[in-house]
PDB file of C-alpha atoms in Angstrom:
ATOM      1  CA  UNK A   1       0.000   0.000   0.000  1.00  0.00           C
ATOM      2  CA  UNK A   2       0.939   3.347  -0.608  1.00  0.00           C
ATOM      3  CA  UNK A   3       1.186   6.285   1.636  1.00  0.00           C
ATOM      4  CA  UNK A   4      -1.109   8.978   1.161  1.00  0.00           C
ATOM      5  CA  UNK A   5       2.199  11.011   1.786  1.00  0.00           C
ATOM      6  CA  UNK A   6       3.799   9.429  -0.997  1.00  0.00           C
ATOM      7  CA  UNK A   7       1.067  10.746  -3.403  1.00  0.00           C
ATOM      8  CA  UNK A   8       1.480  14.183  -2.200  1.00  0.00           C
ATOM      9  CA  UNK A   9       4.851  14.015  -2.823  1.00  0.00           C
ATOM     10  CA  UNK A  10       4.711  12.816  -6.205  1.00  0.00           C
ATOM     11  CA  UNK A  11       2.393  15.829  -7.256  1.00  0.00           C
ATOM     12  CA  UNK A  12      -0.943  14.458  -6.514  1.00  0.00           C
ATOM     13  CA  UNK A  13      -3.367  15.169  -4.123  1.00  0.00           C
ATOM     14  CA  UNK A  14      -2.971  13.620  -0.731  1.00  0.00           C
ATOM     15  CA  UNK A  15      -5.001  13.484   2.423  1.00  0.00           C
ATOM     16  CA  UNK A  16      -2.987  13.077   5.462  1.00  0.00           C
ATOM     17  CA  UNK A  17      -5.099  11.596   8.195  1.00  0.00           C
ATOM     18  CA  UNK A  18      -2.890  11.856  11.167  1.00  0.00           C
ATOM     19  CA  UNK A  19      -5.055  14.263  13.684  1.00  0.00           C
ATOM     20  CA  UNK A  20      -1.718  15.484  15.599  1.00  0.00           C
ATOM     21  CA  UNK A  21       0.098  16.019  12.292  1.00  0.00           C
ATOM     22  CA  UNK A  22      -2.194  18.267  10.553  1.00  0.00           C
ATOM     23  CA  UNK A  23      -3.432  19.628  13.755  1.00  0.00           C
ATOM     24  CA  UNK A  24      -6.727  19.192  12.874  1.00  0.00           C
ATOM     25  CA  UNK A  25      -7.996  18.860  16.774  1.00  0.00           C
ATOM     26  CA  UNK A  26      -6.267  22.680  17.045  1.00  0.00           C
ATOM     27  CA  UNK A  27      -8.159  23.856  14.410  1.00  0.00           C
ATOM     28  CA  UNK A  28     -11.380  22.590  15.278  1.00  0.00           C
ATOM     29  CA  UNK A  29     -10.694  23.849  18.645  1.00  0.00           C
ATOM     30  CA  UNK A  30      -9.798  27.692  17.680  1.00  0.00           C
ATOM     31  CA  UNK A  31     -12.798  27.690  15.132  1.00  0.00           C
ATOM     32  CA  UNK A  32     -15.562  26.348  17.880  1.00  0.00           C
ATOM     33  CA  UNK A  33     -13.924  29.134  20.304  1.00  0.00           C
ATOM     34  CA  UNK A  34     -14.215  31.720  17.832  1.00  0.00           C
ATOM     35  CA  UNK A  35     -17.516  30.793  16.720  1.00  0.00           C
ATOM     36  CA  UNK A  36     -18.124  30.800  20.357  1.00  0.00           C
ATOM     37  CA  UNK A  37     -16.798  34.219  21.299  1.00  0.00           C
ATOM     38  CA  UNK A  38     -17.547  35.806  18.090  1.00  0.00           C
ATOM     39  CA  UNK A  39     -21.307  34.888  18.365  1.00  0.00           C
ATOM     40  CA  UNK A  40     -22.321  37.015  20.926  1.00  0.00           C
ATOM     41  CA  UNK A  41     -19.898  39.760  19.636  1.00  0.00           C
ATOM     42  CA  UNK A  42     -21.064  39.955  15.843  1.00  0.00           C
ATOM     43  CA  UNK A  43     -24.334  38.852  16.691  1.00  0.00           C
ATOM     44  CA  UNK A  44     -24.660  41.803  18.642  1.00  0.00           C
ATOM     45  CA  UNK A  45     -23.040  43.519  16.096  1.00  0.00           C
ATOM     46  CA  UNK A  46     -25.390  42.323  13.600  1.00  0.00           C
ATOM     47  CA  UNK A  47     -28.585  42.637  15.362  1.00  0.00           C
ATOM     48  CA  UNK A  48     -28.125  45.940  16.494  1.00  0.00           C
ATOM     49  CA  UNK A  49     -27.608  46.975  12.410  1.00  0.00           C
ATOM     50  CA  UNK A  50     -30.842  44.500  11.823  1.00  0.00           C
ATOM     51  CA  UNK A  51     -32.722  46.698  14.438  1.00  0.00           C
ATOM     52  CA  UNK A  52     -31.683  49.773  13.029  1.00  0.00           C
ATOM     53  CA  UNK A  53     -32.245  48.789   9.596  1.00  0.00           C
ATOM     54  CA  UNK A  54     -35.811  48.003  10.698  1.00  0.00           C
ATOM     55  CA  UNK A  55     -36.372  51.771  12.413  1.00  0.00           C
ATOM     56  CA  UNK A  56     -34.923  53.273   9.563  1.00  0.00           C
ATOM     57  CA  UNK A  57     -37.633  51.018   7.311  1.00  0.00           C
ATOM     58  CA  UNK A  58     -40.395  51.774   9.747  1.00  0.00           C
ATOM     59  CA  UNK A  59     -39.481  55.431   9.760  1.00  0.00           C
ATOM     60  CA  UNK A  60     -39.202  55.557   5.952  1.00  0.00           C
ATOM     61  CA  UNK A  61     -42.429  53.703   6.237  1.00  0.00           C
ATOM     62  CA  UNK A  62     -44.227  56.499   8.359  1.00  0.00           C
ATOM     63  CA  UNK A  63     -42.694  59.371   6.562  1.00  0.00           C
ATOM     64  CA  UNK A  64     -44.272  57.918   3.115  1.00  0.00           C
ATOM     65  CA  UNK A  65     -47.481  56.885   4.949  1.00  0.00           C
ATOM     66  CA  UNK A  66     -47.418  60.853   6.497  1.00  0.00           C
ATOM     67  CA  UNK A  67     -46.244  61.722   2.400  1.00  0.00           C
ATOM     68  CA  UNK A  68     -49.374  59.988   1.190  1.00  0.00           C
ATOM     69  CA  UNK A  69     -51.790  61.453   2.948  1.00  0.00           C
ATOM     70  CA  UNK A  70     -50.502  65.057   2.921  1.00  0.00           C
ATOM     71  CA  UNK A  71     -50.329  64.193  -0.933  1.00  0.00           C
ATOM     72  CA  UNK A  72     -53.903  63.356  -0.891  1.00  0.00           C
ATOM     73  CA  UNK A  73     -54.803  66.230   1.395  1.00  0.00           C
ATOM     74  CA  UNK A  74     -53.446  68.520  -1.088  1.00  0.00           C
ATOM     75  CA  UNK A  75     -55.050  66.948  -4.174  1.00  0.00           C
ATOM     76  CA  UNK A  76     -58.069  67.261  -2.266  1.00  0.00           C
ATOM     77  CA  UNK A  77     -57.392  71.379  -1.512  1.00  0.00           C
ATOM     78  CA  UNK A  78     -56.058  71.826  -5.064  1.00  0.00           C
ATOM     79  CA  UNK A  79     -59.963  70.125  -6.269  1.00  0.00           C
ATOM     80  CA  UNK A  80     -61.910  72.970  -3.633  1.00  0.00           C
ATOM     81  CA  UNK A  81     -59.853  75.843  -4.773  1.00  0.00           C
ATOM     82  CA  UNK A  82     -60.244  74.727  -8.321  1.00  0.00           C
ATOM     83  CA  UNK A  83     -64.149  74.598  -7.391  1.00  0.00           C
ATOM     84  CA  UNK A  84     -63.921  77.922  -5.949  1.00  0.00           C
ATOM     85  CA  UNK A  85     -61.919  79.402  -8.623  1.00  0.00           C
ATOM     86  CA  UNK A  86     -64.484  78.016 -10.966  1.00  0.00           C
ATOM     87  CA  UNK A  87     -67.427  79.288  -8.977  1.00  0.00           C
ATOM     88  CA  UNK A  88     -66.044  82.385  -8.468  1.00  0.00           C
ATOM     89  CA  UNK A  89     -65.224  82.781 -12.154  1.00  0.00           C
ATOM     90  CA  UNK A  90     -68.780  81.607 -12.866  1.00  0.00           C
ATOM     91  CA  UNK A  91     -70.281  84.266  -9.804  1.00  0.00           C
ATOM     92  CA  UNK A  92     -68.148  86.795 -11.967  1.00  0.00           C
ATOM     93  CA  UNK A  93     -69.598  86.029 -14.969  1.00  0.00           C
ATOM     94  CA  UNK A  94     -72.981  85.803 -13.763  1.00  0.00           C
ATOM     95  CA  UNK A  95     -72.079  89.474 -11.882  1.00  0.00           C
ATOM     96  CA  UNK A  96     -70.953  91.167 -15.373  1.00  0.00           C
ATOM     97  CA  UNK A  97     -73.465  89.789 -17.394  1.00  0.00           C
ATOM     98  CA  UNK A  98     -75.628  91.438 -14.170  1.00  0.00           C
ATOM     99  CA  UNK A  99     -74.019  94.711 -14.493  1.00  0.00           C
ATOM    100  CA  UNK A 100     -74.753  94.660 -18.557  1.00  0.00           C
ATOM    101  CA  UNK A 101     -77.916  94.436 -18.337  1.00  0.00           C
ATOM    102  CA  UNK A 102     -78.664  96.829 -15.528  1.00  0.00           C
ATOM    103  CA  UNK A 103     -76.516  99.478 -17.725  1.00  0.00           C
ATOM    104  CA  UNK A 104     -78.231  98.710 -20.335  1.00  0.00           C
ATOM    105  CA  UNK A 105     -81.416  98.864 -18.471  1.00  0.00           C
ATOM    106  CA  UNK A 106     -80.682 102.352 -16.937  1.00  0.00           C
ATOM    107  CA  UNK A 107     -79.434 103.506 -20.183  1.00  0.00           C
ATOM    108  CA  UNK A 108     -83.277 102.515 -21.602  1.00  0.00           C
ATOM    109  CA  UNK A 109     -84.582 104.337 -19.159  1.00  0.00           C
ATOM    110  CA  UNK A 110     -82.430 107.306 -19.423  1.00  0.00           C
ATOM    111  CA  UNK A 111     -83.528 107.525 -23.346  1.00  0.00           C
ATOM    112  CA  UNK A 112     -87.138 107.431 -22.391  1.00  0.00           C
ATOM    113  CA  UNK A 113     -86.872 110.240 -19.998  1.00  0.00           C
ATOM    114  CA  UNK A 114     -84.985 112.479 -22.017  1.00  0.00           C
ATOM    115  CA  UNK A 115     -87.165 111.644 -24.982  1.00  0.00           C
ATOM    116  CA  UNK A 116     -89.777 112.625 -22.456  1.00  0.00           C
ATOM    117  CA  UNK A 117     -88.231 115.531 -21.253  1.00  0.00           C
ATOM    118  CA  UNK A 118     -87.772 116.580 -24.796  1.00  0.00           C
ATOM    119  CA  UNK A 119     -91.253 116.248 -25.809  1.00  0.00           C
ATOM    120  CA  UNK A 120     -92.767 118.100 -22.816  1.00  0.00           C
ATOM    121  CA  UNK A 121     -90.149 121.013 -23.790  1.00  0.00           C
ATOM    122  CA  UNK A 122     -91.129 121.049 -27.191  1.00  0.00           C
ATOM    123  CA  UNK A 123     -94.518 121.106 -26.303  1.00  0.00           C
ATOM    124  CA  UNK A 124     -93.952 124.018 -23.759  1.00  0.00           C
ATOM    125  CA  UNK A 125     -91.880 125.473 -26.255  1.00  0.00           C
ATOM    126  CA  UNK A 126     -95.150 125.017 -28.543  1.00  0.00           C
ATOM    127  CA  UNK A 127     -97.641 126.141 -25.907  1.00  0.00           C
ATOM    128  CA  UNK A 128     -95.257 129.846 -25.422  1.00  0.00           C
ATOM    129  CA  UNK A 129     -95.112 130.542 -28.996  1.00  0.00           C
ATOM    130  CA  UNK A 130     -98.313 129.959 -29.602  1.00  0.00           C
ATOM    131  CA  UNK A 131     -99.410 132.205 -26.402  1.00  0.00           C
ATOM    132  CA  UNK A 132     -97.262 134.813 -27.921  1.00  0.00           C
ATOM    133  CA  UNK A 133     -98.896 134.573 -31.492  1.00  0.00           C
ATOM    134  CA  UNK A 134    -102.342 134.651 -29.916  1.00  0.00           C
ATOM    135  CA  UNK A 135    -101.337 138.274 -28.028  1.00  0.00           C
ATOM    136  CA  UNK A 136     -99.320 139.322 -31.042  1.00  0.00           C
ATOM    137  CA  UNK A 137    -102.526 138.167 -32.964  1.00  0.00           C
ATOM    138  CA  UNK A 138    -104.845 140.052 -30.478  1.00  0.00           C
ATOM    139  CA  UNK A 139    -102.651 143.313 -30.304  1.00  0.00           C
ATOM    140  CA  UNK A 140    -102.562 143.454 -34.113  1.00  0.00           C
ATOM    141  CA  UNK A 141    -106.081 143.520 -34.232  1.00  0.00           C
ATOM    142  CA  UNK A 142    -106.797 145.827 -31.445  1.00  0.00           C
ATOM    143  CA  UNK A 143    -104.564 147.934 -32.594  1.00  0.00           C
ATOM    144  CA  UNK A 144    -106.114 147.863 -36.292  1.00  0.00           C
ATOM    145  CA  UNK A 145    -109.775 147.792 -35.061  1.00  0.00           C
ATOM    146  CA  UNK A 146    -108.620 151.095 -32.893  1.00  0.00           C
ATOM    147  CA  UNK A 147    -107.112 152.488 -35.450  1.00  0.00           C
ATOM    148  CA  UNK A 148    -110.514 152.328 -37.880  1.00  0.00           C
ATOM    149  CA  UNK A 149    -112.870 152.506 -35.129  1.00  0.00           C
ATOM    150  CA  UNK A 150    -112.213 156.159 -34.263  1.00  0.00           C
ATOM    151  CA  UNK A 151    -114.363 156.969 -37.529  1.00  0.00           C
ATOM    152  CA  UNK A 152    -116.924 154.392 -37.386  1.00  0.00           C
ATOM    153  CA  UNK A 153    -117.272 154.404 -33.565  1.00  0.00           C
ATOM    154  CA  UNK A 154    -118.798 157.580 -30.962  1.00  0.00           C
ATOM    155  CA  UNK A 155    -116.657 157.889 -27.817  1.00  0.00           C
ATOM    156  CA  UNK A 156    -119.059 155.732 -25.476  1.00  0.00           C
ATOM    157  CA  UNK A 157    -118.775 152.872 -28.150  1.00  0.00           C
ATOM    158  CA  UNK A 158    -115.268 153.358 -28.036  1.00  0.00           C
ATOM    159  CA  UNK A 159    -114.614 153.053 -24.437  1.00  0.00           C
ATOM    160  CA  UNK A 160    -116.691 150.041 -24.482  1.00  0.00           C
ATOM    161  CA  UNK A 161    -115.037 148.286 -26.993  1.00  0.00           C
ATOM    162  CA  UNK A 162    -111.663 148.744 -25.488  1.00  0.00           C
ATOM    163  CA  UNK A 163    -113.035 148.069 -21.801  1.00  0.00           C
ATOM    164  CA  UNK A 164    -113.916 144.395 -23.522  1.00  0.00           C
ATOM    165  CA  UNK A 165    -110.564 144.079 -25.281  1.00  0.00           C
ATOM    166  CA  UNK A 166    -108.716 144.579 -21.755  1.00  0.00           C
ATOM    167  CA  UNK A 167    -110.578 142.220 -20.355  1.00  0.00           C
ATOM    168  CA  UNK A 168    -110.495 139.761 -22.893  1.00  0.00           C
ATOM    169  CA  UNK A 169    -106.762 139.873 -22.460  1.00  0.00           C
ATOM    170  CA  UNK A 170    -106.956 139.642 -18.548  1.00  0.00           C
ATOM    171  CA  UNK A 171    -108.653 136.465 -18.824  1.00  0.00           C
ATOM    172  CA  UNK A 172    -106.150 135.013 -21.922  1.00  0.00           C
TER     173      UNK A 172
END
């Protein structure tokens, strides 16, 4: 037989099996007291990053739950102001359109009364002249029936005749 030294030498692969020569026991040893010692130490380690990693998450968690809902708080303001800005755009609307109409309204009415107004000073204007024509009328003809009633007329005729004339006038 062959010793598995033999095939190491020789440029194979060997296995040596002798627990004190490869110190095998030693290793096994130092490994089981650093897995031993180590646990508590990086497991520490470790959890503590695990629990941070978790407030961090639940943070992150809470700040997107606190973005969401300010997110939909806001969509919700932006849809009442764009109510409101629509109703108040329609309330203006409805307010000129108001406006318009009362102008045009007053402006109607404004017309009428100084078509009005123009009419009754025409016919005052209408009423005076013909007042004056009546008098200019009247003194023409008193003055023409005085002037040829001297010959036609005696004095007590006369007298009468203008007596009647002056107060036909005081009544006109």
């Amino acid at each position: 037989m062959v010793s598995p030294i033999l095939f190491a030498n020789q440029g194979g692969f060997g296995l040596n099996l002798n627990l004190f020569e490869t110190n095998l026991i030693n290793l096994v040893i130092v490994i089981g007291v650093l897995v031993w010692f180590l646990k508590g130490f990086l497991g520490g380690i470790l959890e503590r990053r695990r629990q941070a990693i978790l407030a961090e998450l639940g943070d992150a968690e809470q700040r997107l739950q606190a973005a969401t809902t300010a997110l939909a708080q806001a969509q919700q303001d932006l849809a009442a102001a764009q109510q409101k800005a629509d109703q108040i755009r329609l309330d203006g609307q409805a307010r000129a359109q108001a406006v318009r109409s009362d102008s045009e309204q007053r402006t109607i009415e404004e017309m009428a009364r100084m078509r009005e107004d123009a009419s009754a000073d025409l016919q005052a204007e209408a009423s005076r002249v013909t007042a004056l024509l009546r008098r200019e009328a009247a003194r023409q003809a008193i003055e023409k029936a005085l002037s040829t009633l001297p010959g036609k007329l005696d004095e007590a005729a006369q007298g009468r005749l203008i007596d009647q004339s002056i107060q036909t006038l005081g009544n006109s």
